[in-house]
Structure formats: structure tokens, C-alpha cells
Short mmCIF file of C-alpha atoms in Angstrom, two decimals:
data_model
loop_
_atom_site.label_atom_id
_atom_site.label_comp_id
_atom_site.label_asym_id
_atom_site.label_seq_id
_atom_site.Cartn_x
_atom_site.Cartn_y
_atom_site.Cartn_z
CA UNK X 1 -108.73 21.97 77.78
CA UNK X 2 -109.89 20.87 74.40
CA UNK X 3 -111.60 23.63 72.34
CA UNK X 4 -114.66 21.97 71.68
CA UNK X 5 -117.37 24.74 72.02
CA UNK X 6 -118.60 27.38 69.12
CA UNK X 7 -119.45 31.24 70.64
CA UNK X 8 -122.94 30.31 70.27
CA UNK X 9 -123.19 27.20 72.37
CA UNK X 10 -120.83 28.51 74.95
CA UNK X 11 -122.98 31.94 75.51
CA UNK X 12 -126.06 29.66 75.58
CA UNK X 13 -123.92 27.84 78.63
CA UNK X 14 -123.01 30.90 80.10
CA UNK X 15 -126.83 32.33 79.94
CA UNK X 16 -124.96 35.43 78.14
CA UNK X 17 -124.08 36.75 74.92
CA UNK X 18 -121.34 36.51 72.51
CA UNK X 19 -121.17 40.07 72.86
CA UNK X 20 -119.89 39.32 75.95
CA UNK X 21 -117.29 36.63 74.99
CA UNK X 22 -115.84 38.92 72.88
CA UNK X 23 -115.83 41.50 75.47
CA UNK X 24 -113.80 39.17 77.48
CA UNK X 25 -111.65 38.14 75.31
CA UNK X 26 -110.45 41.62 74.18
CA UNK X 27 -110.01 42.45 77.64
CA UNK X 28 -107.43 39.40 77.57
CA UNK X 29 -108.70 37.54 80.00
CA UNK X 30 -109.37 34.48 77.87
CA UNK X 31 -108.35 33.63 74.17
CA UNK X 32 -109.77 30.88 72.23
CA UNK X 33 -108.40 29.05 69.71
CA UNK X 34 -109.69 29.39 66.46
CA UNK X 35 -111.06 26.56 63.84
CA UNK X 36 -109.93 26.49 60.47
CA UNK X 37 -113.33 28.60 59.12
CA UNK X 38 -111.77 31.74 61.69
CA UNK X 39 -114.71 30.51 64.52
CA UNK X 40 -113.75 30.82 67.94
CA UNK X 41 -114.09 27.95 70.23
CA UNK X 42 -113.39 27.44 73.75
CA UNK X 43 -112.80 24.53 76.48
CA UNK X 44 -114.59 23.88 79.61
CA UNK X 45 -112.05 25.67 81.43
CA UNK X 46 -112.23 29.39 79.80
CA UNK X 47 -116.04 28.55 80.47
CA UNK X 48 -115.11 28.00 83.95
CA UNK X 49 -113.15 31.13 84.22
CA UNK X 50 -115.89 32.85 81.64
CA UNK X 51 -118.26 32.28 84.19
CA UNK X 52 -116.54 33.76 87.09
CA UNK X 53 -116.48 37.14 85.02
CA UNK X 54 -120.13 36.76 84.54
CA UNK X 55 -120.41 36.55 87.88
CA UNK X 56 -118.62 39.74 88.75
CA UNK X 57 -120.31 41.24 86.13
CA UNK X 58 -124.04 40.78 87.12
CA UNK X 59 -123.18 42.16 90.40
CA UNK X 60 -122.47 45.21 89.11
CA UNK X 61 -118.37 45.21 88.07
CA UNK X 62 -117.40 46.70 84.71
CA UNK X 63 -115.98 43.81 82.12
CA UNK X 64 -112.45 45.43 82.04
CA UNK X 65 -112.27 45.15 86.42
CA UNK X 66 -113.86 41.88 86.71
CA UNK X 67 -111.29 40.80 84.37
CA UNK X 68 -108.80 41.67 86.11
CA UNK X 69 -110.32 40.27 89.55
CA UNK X 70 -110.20 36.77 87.60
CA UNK X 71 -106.73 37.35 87.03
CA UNK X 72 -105.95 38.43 90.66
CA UNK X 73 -107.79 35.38 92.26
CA UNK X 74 -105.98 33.08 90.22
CA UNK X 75 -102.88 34.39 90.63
CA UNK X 76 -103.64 34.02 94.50
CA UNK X 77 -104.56 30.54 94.21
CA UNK X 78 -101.54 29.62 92.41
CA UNK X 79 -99.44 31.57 94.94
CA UNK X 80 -101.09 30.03 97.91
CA UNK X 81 -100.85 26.37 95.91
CA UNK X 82 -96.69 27.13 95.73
CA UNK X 83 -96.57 28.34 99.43
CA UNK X 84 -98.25 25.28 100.40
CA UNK X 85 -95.99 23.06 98.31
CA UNK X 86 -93.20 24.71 99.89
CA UNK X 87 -94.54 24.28 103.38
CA UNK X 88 -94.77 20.23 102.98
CA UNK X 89 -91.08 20.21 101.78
CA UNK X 90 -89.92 22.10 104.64
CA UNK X 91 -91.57 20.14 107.36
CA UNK X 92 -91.56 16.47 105.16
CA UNK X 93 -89.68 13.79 106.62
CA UNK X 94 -85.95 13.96 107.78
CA UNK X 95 -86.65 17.85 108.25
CA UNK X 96 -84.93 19.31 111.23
#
């Protein structure tokens, strides 16, 4: 989660522009931290969900609704992650 890439060199990771990183991040749907100079950086995991957006986006989905899609699927994920949780505990050992 360490902020250790500039705009430039995450775009050029991406295969997109910073315009787009800003997009993104206007939209909300990540924020990087800033270095002292002002200059945004970002970890390996806003890349990760960077990329996703990209995704959506190249197949057509405007920036503000792919956004949001991110948001959705990971909300789903960690819903599904606390069902499953909750699952093991009911049915763990010494359960009914």
C-alpha cells in the first residue's frame, strides 16, 4: 500500500494517461497521497483498482459509471468475504 509511484510512471503502467488518473481520482474512486513537492503518487493497489476502471472504460463505460462499478464489485466481494466468515462460525466445531 506504499505510495511509491509518480502519475507519470503509473499511467505508463496503466498504458493510459494522467488525464485519466485524474479523471479517476475526481470521480473518488481512488486518492493518492501526495509528496511533499504536491505530486501525486500511488501504491500497487489503486493501480490494481486503476486498472479495473481502465478496463471498464475501453469497453465503452463512461469514467464516472465505471467508477462506480469498481465500487460496487468491491463492495460485493467484501460482503460475500463477511457472509462467508459468518458461515464457518456457524457451522465450526461444537455447532449444533
Amino acid at each position: 500500500d506504499y505510495p511509491a509511484y509518480t502519475m507519470g510512471r503509473a499511467a505508463e503502467m496503466l498504458g493510459t494517461t494522467q488525464g485519466f488518473l485524474r479523471a479517476i481520482g475526481d470521480a473518488r474512486l481512488i486518492t493518492p497521497l501526495r509528496s511533499a513537492g504536491g505530486h501525486r503518487r500511488y501504491s500497487r493497489y489503486q493501480l490494481r483498482i486503476a486498472a479495473r476502471a481502465r478496463e471498464l472504460v475501453d469497453q465503452g463505460t463512461p469514467v464516472e459509471a465505471a467508477c462506480r462499478i469498481v465500487v460496487l464489485e468491491d463492495q460485493l466481494e467484501e460482503a460475500q468475504r463477511i457472509n462467508a466468515e459468518h458461515r464457518r462460525a456457524s457451522t465450526g466445531p461444537g455447532c449444533c
